[in-house]
Amino acid sequence: MAEFTTGTLEEGGDALVVGVGSDRAWDEGAAWVVERLGGRLSGYFDAADFSGKPGQSIKVPGGNEVPYDLVVFVGFGDTPDDEAVRMAAGTAGLATSRSATVVTTLHTASADGAAAVAMGLLLGQYRFDAHRSKPKPSLTETVRLVGANEADMDAAGRAVVIADAVALVRDLVNTPAVDKSPETLAGVAMDIGEHTGVRVVVHDLEACREAGFGGLLGVNAGADAPARMVELWYEPEQADAFVAFVGKGIVFDSGGLSIKPAAGMETMKTDMSGAAAVFGAVQAIATLGLPVKVLGVAPLTENLTGGSATKPGDVLKIRNGKTIEVLNTDAEGRLVLADGLSLAVEYEPDLVIDIATLTGACVVALGEKIAGVLGTGDAPDRVADAAGVAGERIWVLPMPDDYRKLIESDVADMKNIGGRYGGTMTAALLLEEFVGDVPWAHIDIAGPARSGEVDGYIVKGATGFGVRTLVAIAESMTSS
Ligand code: BES
Ligand code: MN
Ligand code: ZN
């Protein structure tokens, strides 16, 4: 991972990244280059139709006039905010991944620009090369933020910690299901524990039985690999508050006996993105040393079709004693989350948040780039506010009381599917049965957990969505 430093434009380097507002409004670095490269630039800009709009970038050879081999101009539009700078830094990161020393003035464009550049650049350079015969890792060793002060460098350092966690989540989600059994992922949690001091408790299959995790075991019944329930505990000496995060950890979702069509399964290794986001958030919060007690819970299993698989019509008993009739084995996320939430609220946190690739309906409602959030009291608004600070896109959906009847069962306390419509809300209404009196929010990341395209700091495949919001929630609960 690249190091961030401060310095001057004149010191030089391999690549210089400068920002351009709409209609070629130069930032400090761009003005400095334009002054030195002068005439030839406008030709390049005209040929590439480059005006400084968000998403635009152009690479120019430095030549003899500036001490850089490569100059990258990136657009960030009118009045850039931190997110515009993060996106521009992501684009620039990709363009400079072969350069050892990258120098930039991009951070001068927005309020928290140094952190935004660190986050955007590192995430834009992310690649998942574990299964390529010719890996092409980023060669960037040093990123110099021109003129940055101590506060800027401190903010950048914190962003690096979070970017590191996002990269971990992307790696875990991109990993093929065959390489991430529940046992393997529990091992990842233990590794996190080892290098951060977080205490990790792993419930193996036998312990899951004893604990009465009937939802998790019901989903696990069709799989050979045994389930795990993982608890990560970050308990700082001084804590202003206590938050619990619960992440859906379906390492592969075939749908179970209510099997998915082939196309619907292609990306279902992504179905543990919630659990991965919880791992990443706990790692980042512990590394940052935030004064908030955090419990991370991850129910981990595959959803497969083995001879002992749960069948439509079966009834499962969840940890808190409530029963669920399984009418569709593909609505499995809520079953494992029911146990995870039941467990988390037993510890009486001030707030519990679950995060899950839960419903295709949420993608229909909000598209692929925006997560949904639902819950009780002001918890959803608090999550939405934290997401806004973090630069993740989340929208609050309602919890209509009268929709509760859509999940009434003829034989059990509830059934695991609602009607044809409003699937994100009926899923959330089921989850609400497992949170007791603890203020709760549920984040549905079925859309934004992965991306089909490169866009700024978002790369193809896993996005690591949710880590930044969860960390921001913990930050919002500190009294300082
Ligand atoms: N993991 C899926 C949801 C999903 C769908 C995530 C598409 C990402 C992209 C979840 O387990 C699921 O299968 N949900 C069903 C629920 C239905 C059977 C009530 C769905 O959304 O179709
Ligand atoms: Mn499913
Ligand atoms: Zn699923």
Short mmCIF file of C-alpha atoms and ligand atoms in Angstrom, two decimals:
data_model
loop_
_atom_site.label_atom_id
_atom_site.label_comp_id
_atom_site.label_asym_id
_atom_site.label_seq_id
_atom_site.Cartn_x
_atom_site.Cartn_y
_atom_site.Cartn_z
CA MET A 1 0.00 0.00 0.00
CA ALA A 2 1.37 3.40 -1.02
CA GLU A 3 2.72 5.87 1.55
CA PHE A 4 1.33 9.42 1.73
CA THR A 5 3.65 12.39 2.23
CA THR A 6 3.66 16.13 1.74
CA GLY A 7 5.97 18.34 -0.36
CA THR A 8 6.16 20.66 -3.34
CA LEU A 9 5.43 20.55 -7.07
CA GLU A 10 9.03 21.42 -7.92
CA GLU A 11 10.39 18.26 -6.26
CA GLY A 12 9.08 16.26 -9.21
CA GLY A 13 8.19 12.60 -9.50
CA ASP A 14 7.01 10.02 -11.99
CA ALA A 15 3.46 11.28 -12.40
CA LEU A 16 1.70 14.53 -11.60
CA VAL A 17 -2.06 14.50 -11.08
CA VAL A 18 -3.87 17.83 -11.28
CA GLY A 19 -7.51 18.79 -11.11
CA VAL A 20 -9.60 20.71 -13.61
CA GLY A 21 -13.01 22.19 -12.90
CA SER A 22 -15.68 22.71 -15.53
CA ASP A 23 -14.58 24.80 -18.53
CA ARG A 24 -10.92 24.24 -17.78
CA ALA A 25 -10.78 25.91 -14.38
CA TRP A 26 -7.27 24.97 -13.23
CA ASP A 27 -6.40 23.93 -9.71
CA GLU A 28 -3.02 25.10 -8.37
CA GLY A 29 -1.14 22.17 -9.91
CA ALA A 30 -2.87 22.47 -13.26
CA ALA A 31 -2.08 26.19 -13.41
CA TRP A 32 1.56 25.36 -12.64
CA VAL A 33 1.74 22.81 -15.48
CA VAL A 34 -0.16 24.92 -17.96
CA GLU A 35 2.26 27.75 -17.34
CA ARG A 36 5.17 25.42 -18.16
CA LEU A 37 3.72 23.26 -20.94
CA GLY A 38 1.79 26.14 -22.41
CA GLY A 39 0.66 25.88 -26.00
CA ARG A 40 0.71 22.18 -26.73
CA LEU A 41 -1.85 21.43 -23.99
CA SER A 42 -4.85 23.09 -25.53
CA GLY A 43 -4.32 20.98 -28.64
CA TYR A 44 -4.46 17.79 -26.57
CA PHE A 45 -7.50 19.02 -24.67
CA ASP A 46 -9.37 19.99 -27.81
CA ALA A 47 -8.55 16.69 -29.52
CA ALA A 48 -9.83 14.72 -26.52
CA ASP A 49 -12.77 17.09 -25.97
CA PHE A 50 -11.54 17.54 -22.41
CA SER A 51 -13.22 20.34 -20.50
CA GLY A 52 -13.00 19.26 -16.84
CA LYS A 53 -16.30 17.44 -16.48
CA PRO A 54 -16.46 14.74 -13.78
CA GLY A 55 -15.20 11.42 -15.12
CA GLN A 56 -12.97 13.00 -17.76
CA SER A 57 -9.22 12.53 -17.70
CA ILE A 58 -6.33 12.98 -20.08
CA LYS A 59 -2.71 11.82 -19.91
CA VAL A 60 0.00 14.08 -21.28
CA PRO A 61 3.76 13.36 -21.46
CA GLY A 62 5.69 15.70 -19.17
CA GLY A 63 8.58 16.33 -21.56
CA ASN A 64 11.47 18.59 -20.57
CA GLU A 65 9.49 21.48 -19.16
CA VAL A 66 8.35 19.76 -15.95
CA PRO A 67 10.10 17.19 -13.70
CA TYR A 68 7.45 14.53 -14.41
CA ASP A 69 7.23 11.79 -17.06
CA LEU A 70 3.48 11.87 -17.02
CA VAL A 71 0.89 14.53 -16.26
CA VAL A 72 -2.70 13.44 -15.64
CA PHE A 73 -5.45 16.03 -15.82
CA VAL A 74 -8.69 14.90 -14.17
CA GLY A 75 -12.03 16.67 -14.28
CA PHE A 76 -14.07 17.23 -11.16
CA GLY A 77 -16.80 19.55 -12.41
CA ASP A 78 -18.27 22.62 -10.74
CA THR A 79 -17.77 23.18 -6.99
CA PRO A 80 -16.35 19.72 -6.27
CA ASP A 81 -17.28 18.10 -2.95
CA ASP A 82 -15.31 15.32 -1.25
CA GLU A 83 -17.05 12.65 -3.31
CA ALA A 84 -16.14 14.42 -6.59
CA VAL A 85 -12.51 14.50 -5.41
CA ARG A 86 -12.65 10.82 -4.40
CA MET A 87 -14.00 9.91 -7.84
CA ALA A 88 -11.38 12.03 -9.63
CA ALA A 89 -8.64 10.51 -7.46
CA GLY A 90 -9.93 7.05 -8.36
CA THR A 91 -9.68 7.82 -12.06
CA ALA A 92 -6.21 9.30 -11.51
CA GLY A 93 -5.17 6.29 -9.43
CA LEU A 94 -5.90 3.92 -12.27
CA ALA A 95 -4.06 6.19 -14.73
CA THR A 96 -0.94 6.31 -12.53
CA SER A 97 -0.75 2.74 -11.23
CA ARG A 98 2.55 2.18 -13.11
CA SER A 99 4.16 5.25 -11.50
CA ALA A 100 6.21 4.84 -8.32
CA THR A 101 5.95 8.45 -7.19
CA VAL A 102 2.65 10.24 -7.73
CA VAL A 103 2.38 13.93 -6.89
CA THR A 104 -0.95 15.71 -6.73
CA THR A 105 -2.85 18.89 -5.91
CA LEU A 106 -6.28 17.26 -6.22
CA HIS A 107 -6.85 17.43 -2.46
CA THR A 108 -7.00 21.24 -2.53
CA ALA A 109 -10.41 21.14 -4.23
CA SER A 110 -12.66 20.09 -1.33
CA ALA A 111 -13.04 20.41 2.43
CA ASP A 112 -11.72 16.98 3.42
CA GLY A 113 -9.69 16.63 0.24
CA ALA A 114 -6.60 14.88 1.61
CA ALA A 115 -8.67 11.99 2.97
CA ALA A 116 -10.72 11.95 -0.24
CA VAL A 117 -7.59 11.68 -2.41
CA ALA A 118 -6.12 8.92 -0.24
CA MET A 119 -9.35 6.92 -0.30
CA GLY A 120 -10.10 7.47 -3.99
CA LEU A 121 -6.58 6.83 -5.23
CA LEU A 122 -6.07 3.62 -3.27
CA LEU A 123 -9.49 2.23 -4.17
CA GLY A 124 -9.09 3.24 -7.82
CA GLN A 125 -5.83 1.26 -7.94
CA TYR A 126 -7.41 -1.83 -6.40
CA ARG A 127 -7.14 -5.03 -8.44
CA PHE A 128 -8.06 -8.63 -7.68
CA ASP A 129 -5.15 -10.54 -9.19
CA ALA A 130 -5.10 -13.64 -6.97
CA HIS A 131 -6.13 -15.90 -9.85
CA ARG A 132 -4.22 -14.32 -12.72
CA SER A 133 -1.05 -15.89 -14.07
CA LYS A 134 0.35 -12.41 -14.74
CA PRO A 135 -0.63 -10.15 -11.83
CA LYS A 136 -0.35 -6.42 -12.45
CA PRO A 137 -0.18 -4.84 -9.00
CA SER A 138 -0.02 -1.08 -8.55
CA LEU A 139 3.60 0.12 -8.58
CA THR A 140 2.80 3.32 -6.69
CA GLU A 141 4.95 3.61 -3.58
CA THR A 142 4.62 7.26 -2.64
CA VAL A 143 1.82 9.76 -3.06
CA ARG A 144 2.79 13.34 -2.35
CA LEU A 145 0.01 15.74 -1.45
CA VAL A 146 1.42 19.13 -2.42
CA GLY A 147 1.36 21.62 0.45
CA ALA A 148 -0.59 19.36 2.79
CA ASN A 149 -0.40 20.24 6.50
CA GLU A 150 -0.36 18.00 9.55
CA ALA A 151 -4.15 17.83 9.84
CA ASP A 152 -4.39 16.85 6.15
CA MET A 153 -1.82 14.08 6.61
CA ASP A 154 -3.61 12.82 9.70
CA ALA A 155 -6.91 12.68 7.80
CA ALA A 156 -5.20 10.91 4.89
CA GLY A 157 -3.73 8.37 7.31
CA ARG A 158 -7.17 7.56 8.67
CA ALA A 159 -8.53 7.23 5.15
CA VAL A 160 -5.73 4.76 4.36
CA VAL A 161 -6.88 2.56 7.27
CA ILE A 162 -10.42 2.56 5.92
CA ALA A 163 -9.29 2.00 2.32
CA ASP A 164 -7.27 -0.97 3.57
CA ALA A 165 -10.42 -2.42 5.10
CA VAL A 166 -12.41 -1.81 1.91
CA ALA A 167 -9.69 -3.62 -0.06
CA LEU A 168 -9.91 -6.57 2.34
CA VAL A 169 -13.67 -6.71 1.79
CA ARG A 170 -13.25 -6.54 -1.99
CA ASP A 171 -10.73 -9.40 -1.82
CA LEU A 172 -13.06 -11.55 0.28
CA VAL A 173 -16.08 -10.90 -1.92
CA ASN A 174 -14.13 -11.43 -5.17
CA THR A 175 -12.74 -14.73 -3.88
CA PRO A 176 -14.45 -17.72 -5.51
CA ALA A 177 -16.88 -19.53 -3.22
CA VAL A 178 -14.77 -22.70 -3.37
CA ASP A 179 -11.98 -20.81 -1.59
CA LYS A 180 -14.06 -19.23 1.17
CA SER A 181 -15.82 -21.87 3.22
CA PRO A 182 -17.38 -20.70 6.50
CA GLU A 183 -14.38 -22.22 8.27
CA THR A 184 -11.94 -20.27 6.06
CA LEU A 185 -13.82 -17.00 6.64
CA ALA A 186 -13.86 -17.65 10.38
CA GLY A 187 -10.08 -18.00 10.03
CA VAL A 188 -9.96 -14.57 8.36
CA ALA A 189 -11.82 -13.16 11.37
CA MET A 190 -9.25 -14.75 13.67
CA ASP A 191 -6.43 -13.19 11.61
CA ILE A 192 -8.10 -9.80 12.01
CA GLY A 193 -8.26 -10.50 15.74
CA GLU A 194 -4.60 -11.33 15.84
CA HIS A 195 -3.38 -8.14 14.21
CA THR A 196 -5.85 -5.71 15.82
CA GLY A 197 -6.37 -7.15 19.30
CA VAL A 198 -10.06 -7.74 18.55
CA ARG A 199 -11.39 -10.77 20.47
CA VAL A 200 -12.89 -13.36 18.13
CA VAL A 201 -15.33 -16.10 19.13
CA VAL A 202 -16.14 -18.78 16.56
CA HIS A 203 -19.14 -21.06 17.10
CA ASP A 204 -18.55 -24.29 15.19
CA LEU A 205 -21.41 -26.52 14.02
CA GLU A 206 -21.83 -28.21 17.37
CA ALA A 207 -21.82 -24.85 19.18
CA CYS A 208 -24.38 -23.51 16.68
CA ARG A 209 -26.66 -26.42 17.57
CA GLU A 210 -26.22 -25.77 21.26
CA ALA A 211 -26.88 -22.07 20.77
CA GLY A 212 -30.13 -22.80 18.94
CA PHE A 213 -29.20 -21.06 15.69
CA GLY A 214 -32.06 -22.80 13.85
CA GLY A 215 -32.10 -20.35 10.94
CA LEU A 216 -28.41 -20.71 10.21
CA LEU A 217 -28.57 -24.50 10.61
CA GLY A 218 -31.66 -24.70 8.39
CA VAL A 219 -29.84 -22.93 5.56
CA ASN A 220 -26.71 -24.99 6.20
CA ALA A 221 -28.62 -28.28 6.02
CA GLY A 222 -28.17 -28.62 2.25
CA ALA A 223 -24.42 -27.94 2.31
CA ASP A 224 -21.46 -30.18 3.11
CA ALA A 225 -19.29 -27.42 4.57
CA PRO A 226 -20.34 -26.79 8.19
CA ALA A 227 -21.70 -23.39 9.22
CA ARG A 228 -19.97 -20.98 11.55
CA MET A 229 -21.27 -18.10 13.65
CA VAL A 230 -18.52 -15.55 14.26
CA GLU A 231 -18.39 -12.83 16.91
CA LEU A 232 -15.76 -10.08 16.75
CA TRP A 233 -15.44 -7.98 19.88
CA TYR A 234 -13.68 -4.62 19.94
CA GLU A 235 -13.76 -3.43 23.54
CA PRO A 236 -11.70 -0.27 24.07
CA GLU A 237 -10.96 0.78 27.64
CA GLN A 238 -12.95 3.94 27.18
CA ALA A 239 -16.18 3.58 25.19
CA ASP A 240 -18.81 6.28 24.61
CA ALA A 241 -21.34 3.83 23.18
CA PHE A 242 -21.89 0.23 22.07
CA VAL A 243 -22.90 -0.71 18.54
CA ALA A 244 -23.46 -4.17 17.05
CA PHE A 245 -23.09 -5.00 13.35
CA VAL A 246 -24.56 -8.17 11.85
CA GLY A 247 -23.57 -9.20 8.31
CA LYS A 248 -25.16 -11.77 6.01
CA GLY A 249 -22.52 -14.37 5.22
CA ILE A 250 -23.89 -16.67 2.52
CA VAL A 251 -20.65 -17.76 0.84
CA PHE A 252 -22.66 -19.01 -2.11
CA ASP A 253 -26.39 -18.69 -2.75
CA SER A 254 -27.71 -21.31 -5.18
CA GLY A 255 -31.20 -20.61 -3.89
CA GLY A 256 -31.35 -24.04 -2.25
CA LEU A 257 -34.20 -26.29 -3.43
CA SER A 258 -36.01 -23.17 -4.65
CA ILE A 259 -33.05 -23.08 -7.00
CA LYS A 260 -32.00 -20.02 -8.95
CA PRO A 261 -31.65 -20.04 -12.74
CA ALA A 262 -28.03 -20.25 -13.92
CA ALA A 263 -27.75 -16.54 -14.71
CA GLY A 264 -29.02 -15.64 -11.25
CA MET A 265 -26.26 -17.69 -9.66
CA GLU A 266 -23.32 -16.24 -11.59
CA THR A 267 -22.52 -13.57 -9.03
CA MET A 268 -23.79 -15.31 -5.90
CA LYS A 269 -20.33 -15.62 -4.36
CA THR A 270 -21.12 -11.96 -3.57
CA ASP A 271 -23.76 -13.03 -1.05
CA MET A 272 -21.35 -12.75 1.90
CA SER A 273 -20.73 -9.04 1.26
CA GLY A 274 -22.53 -8.07 4.47
CA ALA A 275 -20.37 -10.32 6.61
CA ALA A 276 -17.26 -9.09 4.80
CA ALA A 277 -18.28 -5.46 5.40
CA VAL A 278 -18.63 -6.23 9.11
CA PHE A 279 -15.15 -7.80 9.17
CA GLY A 280 -13.71 -4.76 7.42
CA ALA A 281 -15.52 -2.25 9.61
CA VAL A 282 -14.41 -3.91 12.85
CA GLN A 283 -10.83 -4.05 11.56
CA ALA A 284 -10.87 -0.35 10.64
CA ILE A 285 -12.57 0.82 13.84
CA ALA A 286 -10.12 -1.15 15.99
CA THR A 287 -7.12 0.09 14.00
CA LEU A 288 -8.33 3.68 14.31
CA GLY A 289 -8.88 3.09 18.03
CA LEU A 290 -12.33 4.71 18.07
CA PRO A 291 -13.81 5.00 21.59
CA VAL A 292 -16.87 2.89 20.76
CA LYS A 293 -17.47 -0.71 21.78
CA VAL A 294 -18.26 -2.80 18.72
CA LEU A 295 -19.62 -6.30 18.29
CA GLY A 296 -19.49 -7.79 14.80
CA VAL A 297 -21.61 -10.88 14.13
CA ALA A 298 -21.35 -13.00 10.99
CA PRO A 299 -23.50 -16.06 10.34
CA LEU A 300 -21.63 -18.01 7.65
CA THR A 301 -22.92 -20.81 5.41
CA GLU A 302 -23.54 -21.83 1.83
CA ASN A 303 -27.10 -22.19 0.56
CA LEU A 304 -27.06 -25.47 -1.40
CA THR A 305 -29.32 -28.34 -2.39
CA GLY A 306 -27.91 -31.46 -0.67
CA GLY A 307 -30.03 -34.43 0.34
CA SER A 308 -30.70 -32.97 3.79
CA ALA A 309 -31.56 -29.51 2.49
CA THR A 310 -34.39 -27.57 4.07
CA LYS A 311 -37.56 -28.01 2.03
CA PRO A 312 -40.33 -25.55 1.29
CA GLY A 313 -42.86 -26.00 4.09
CA ASP A 314 -40.27 -26.77 6.75
CA VAL A 315 -40.36 -24.72 9.94
CA LEU A 316 -37.22 -23.40 11.64
CA LYS A 317 -36.89 -22.19 15.21
CA ILE A 318 -34.66 -19.15 15.60
CA ARG A 319 -32.36 -18.39 18.55
CA ASN A 320 -34.93 -16.06 20.20
CA GLY A 321 -37.62 -18.78 20.16
CA LYS A 322 -39.69 -17.48 17.23
CA THR A 323 -40.51 -19.83 14.35
CA ILE A 324 -40.36 -19.27 10.58
CA GLU A 325 -42.06 -21.31 7.89
CA VAL A 326 -39.69 -21.57 4.94
CA LEU A 327 -41.76 -21.31 1.79
CA ASN A 328 -38.87 -20.32 -0.44
CA THR A 329 -35.38 -21.56 0.39
CA ASP A 330 -33.93 -18.72 -1.69
CA ALA A 331 -35.11 -16.24 0.94
CA GLU A 332 -32.29 -17.55 3.14
CA GLY A 333 -30.54 -14.35 4.17
CA ARG A 334 -33.28 -13.34 6.61
CA LEU A 335 -33.07 -16.80 8.22
CA VAL A 336 -29.40 -16.50 9.10
CA LEU A 337 -29.76 -12.82 10.03
CA ALA A 338 -32.61 -13.70 12.39
CA ASP A 339 -30.15 -15.76 14.45
CA GLY A 340 -27.40 -13.16 14.13
CA LEU A 341 -29.68 -10.33 15.26
CA SER A 342 -31.17 -12.41 18.11
CA LEU A 343 -27.66 -13.07 19.38
CA ALA A 344 -26.43 -9.48 18.96
CA VAL A 345 -29.32 -7.91 20.89
CA GLU A 346 -28.80 -10.26 23.83
CA TYR A 347 -25.70 -8.18 24.60
CA GLU A 348 -27.90 -5.04 24.78
CA PRO A 349 -26.08 -2.71 22.36
CA ASP A 350 -27.24 0.92 22.01
CA LEU A 351 -27.79 0.30 18.31
CA VAL A 352 -27.79 -2.75 16.04
CA ILE A 353 -27.22 -2.54 12.30
CA ASP A 354 -27.47 -5.45 9.92
CA ILE A 355 -26.08 -5.34 6.41
CA ALA A 356 -26.96 -7.82 3.69
CA THR A 357 -27.28 -8.54 -0.02
CA LEU A 358 -30.85 -9.40 0.87
CA THR A 359 -33.33 -8.75 -1.92
CA GLY A 360 -33.43 -8.43 -5.68
CA ALA A 361 -36.43 -6.20 -4.99
CA CYS A 362 -34.10 -3.55 -3.55
CA VAL A 363 -32.18 -3.49 -6.84
CA VAL A 364 -35.47 -3.07 -8.69
CA ALA A 365 -36.44 -0.20 -6.38
CA LEU A 366 -33.17 1.74 -6.16
CA GLY A 367 -30.99 0.41 -8.98
CA GLU A 368 -27.51 -1.03 -8.72
CA LYS A 369 -25.75 1.90 -7.09
CA ILE A 370 -27.95 2.82 -4.14
CA ALA A 371 -28.50 0.79 -0.99
CA GLY A 372 -31.79 0.74 0.92
CA VAL A 373 -32.07 1.27 4.65
CA LEU A 374 -35.03 0.44 6.86
CA GLY A 375 -35.51 0.03 10.59
CA THR A 376 -36.93 1.42 13.80
CA GLY A 377 -37.00 4.91 15.29
CA ASP A 378 -34.37 7.27 13.95
CA ALA A 379 -31.83 4.51 13.24
CA PRO A 380 -32.38 4.53 9.44
CA ASP A 381 -31.92 8.31 9.32
CA ARG A 382 -28.76 8.01 11.41
CA VAL A 383 -27.42 5.44 8.95
CA ALA A 384 -28.36 7.63 5.99
CA ASP A 385 -26.58 10.61 7.59
CA ALA A 386 -23.45 8.55 8.27
CA ALA A 387 -23.51 7.25 4.70
CA GLY A 388 -23.73 10.82 3.44
CA VAL A 389 -20.61 11.75 5.40
CA ALA A 390 -18.81 8.64 4.17
CA GLY A 391 -19.79 9.14 0.51
CA GLU A 392 -21.92 6.02 0.11
CA ARG A 393 -25.36 6.25 -1.47
CA ILE A 394 -28.21 5.02 0.74
CA TRP A 395 -31.94 5.75 0.65
CA VAL A 396 -34.47 5.28 3.45
CA LEU A 397 -37.42 2.99 2.65
CA PRO A 398 -40.57 2.72 4.79
CA MET A 399 -41.65 -0.04 7.21
CA PRO A 400 -45.42 -0.07 6.61
CA ASP A 401 -47.18 -1.63 9.62
CA ASP A 402 -49.96 -3.10 7.56
CA TYR A 403 -47.50 -5.02 5.34
CA ARG A 404 -46.69 -7.20 8.37
CA LYS A 405 -49.69 -9.37 7.48
CA LEU A 406 -47.98 -10.33 4.22
CA ILE A 407 -45.58 -12.54 6.20
CA GLU A 408 -48.22 -14.21 8.40
CA SER A 409 -47.94 -17.99 8.26
CA ASP A 410 -50.66 -20.61 8.61
CA VAL A 411 -48.42 -22.84 10.71
CA ALA A 412 -45.64 -20.77 12.29
CA ASP A 413 -45.01 -17.31 13.76
CA MET A 414 -44.21 -15.99 10.30
CA LYS A 415 -43.24 -17.13 6.80
CA ASN A 416 -40.04 -16.20 5.01
CA ILE A 417 -41.61 -14.62 1.92
CA GLY A 418 -44.18 -11.86 1.47
CA GLY A 419 -46.30 -11.18 -1.57
CA ARG A 420 -45.14 -10.43 -5.08
CA TYR A 421 -44.36 -6.78 -4.33
CA GLY A 422 -42.45 -4.81 -1.72
CA GLY A 423 -39.95 -7.60 -1.08
CA THR A 424 -37.38 -5.36 0.58
CA MET A 425 -39.94 -4.17 3.12
CA THR A 426 -41.41 -7.59 3.90
CA ALA A 427 -37.87 -8.90 4.44
CA ALA A 428 -37.16 -6.04 6.85
CA LEU A 429 -40.47 -6.61 8.66
CA LEU A 430 -39.37 -10.18 9.30
CA LEU A 431 -35.99 -9.07 10.63
CA GLU A 432 -37.71 -6.64 13.01
CA GLU A 433 -39.08 -9.67 14.89
CA PHE A 434 -35.53 -10.45 16.05
CA VAL A 435 -34.21 -7.13 17.36
CA GLY A 436 -36.22 -6.81 20.60
CA ASP A 437 -36.21 -3.24 21.88
CA VAL A 438 -32.81 -2.29 20.47
CA PRO A 439 -32.84 0.58 17.95
CA TRP A 440 -32.15 -1.14 14.64
CA ALA A 441 -31.40 -0.44 11.02
CA HIS A 442 -31.12 -2.88 8.14
CA ILE A 443 -29.00 -1.99 5.10
CA ASP A 444 -29.85 -3.86 1.88
CA ILE A 445 -26.76 -3.80 -0.37
CA ALA A 446 -27.95 -6.27 -3.03
CA GLY A 447 -27.30 -3.62 -5.70
CA PRO A 448 -24.14 -1.74 -4.74
CA ALA A 449 -22.14 -4.69 -3.31
CA ARG A 450 -20.78 -5.19 -6.79
CA SER A 451 -20.30 -3.14 -9.92
CA GLY A 452 -20.35 -4.12 -13.57
CA GLU A 453 -18.22 -1.15 -14.61
CA VAL A 454 -15.24 0.99 -13.70
CA ASP A 455 -16.28 4.39 -12.37
CA GLY A 456 -13.84 6.58 -10.43
CA TYR A 457 -12.75 4.61 -7.38
CA ILE A 458 -15.27 1.84 -8.10
CA VAL A 459 -13.76 -1.04 -10.04
CA LYS A 460 -15.46 -4.04 -11.66
CA GLY A 461 -16.57 -6.72 -9.22
CA ALA A 462 -16.81 -6.26 -5.47
CA THR A 463 -17.05 -2.65 -4.29
CA GLY A 464 -16.59 -3.10 -0.54
CA PHE A 465 -19.79 -1.11 -0.06
CA GLY A 466 -20.82 -0.53 3.55
CA VAL A 467 -17.48 -0.45 5.33
CA ARG A 468 -17.24 3.32 5.12
CA THR A 469 -20.80 3.79 6.34
CA LEU A 470 -20.35 1.40 9.28
CA VAL A 471 -17.16 3.18 10.33
CA ALA A 472 -18.94 6.54 10.02
CA ILE A 473 -21.76 5.24 12.23
CA ALA A 474 -19.26 4.27 14.92
CA GLU A 475 -17.61 7.68 14.53
CA SER A 476 -20.99 9.39 14.92
CA MET A 477 -21.44 7.60 18.26
CA THR A 478 -18.27 9.02 19.81
CA SER A 479 -18.88 12.02 22.07
CA SER A 480 -15.88 13.99 20.74
N1 BES B 1 -28.96 -13.14 -2.33
C1 BES B 1 -30.27 -12.95 -2.85
C2 BES B 1 -30.57 -11.48 -3.18
C3 BES B 1 -29.81 -10.87 -4.32
C4 BES B 1 -30.36 -10.88 -5.59
C5 BES B 1 -28.62 -10.23 -4.12
C6 BES B 1 -29.68 -10.30 -6.62
C7 BES B 1 -27.93 -9.65 -5.17
C8 BES B 1 -28.46 -9.67 -6.42
C9 BES B 1 -31.30 -13.41 -1.84
O1 BES B 1 -30.91 -14.45 -1.03
C10 BES B 1 -32.49 -13.86 -2.61
O2 BES B 1 -32.35 -14.83 -3.32
N2 BES B 1 -33.62 -13.18 -2.46
C11 BES B 1 -34.80 -13.50 -3.14
C12 BES B 1 -35.93 -13.42 -2.16
C13 BES B 1 -37.22 -13.96 -2.67
C14 BES B 1 -37.13 -15.45 -2.87
C15 BES B 1 -38.30 -13.61 -1.67
C16 BES B 1 -34.97 -12.50 -4.28
O3 BES B 1 -34.66 -11.33 -4.09
O4 BES B 1 -35.39 -12.90 -5.35
MN MN B 2 -31.29 -16.32 -1.89
ZN ZN B 3 -28.95 -14.67 -0.67
#
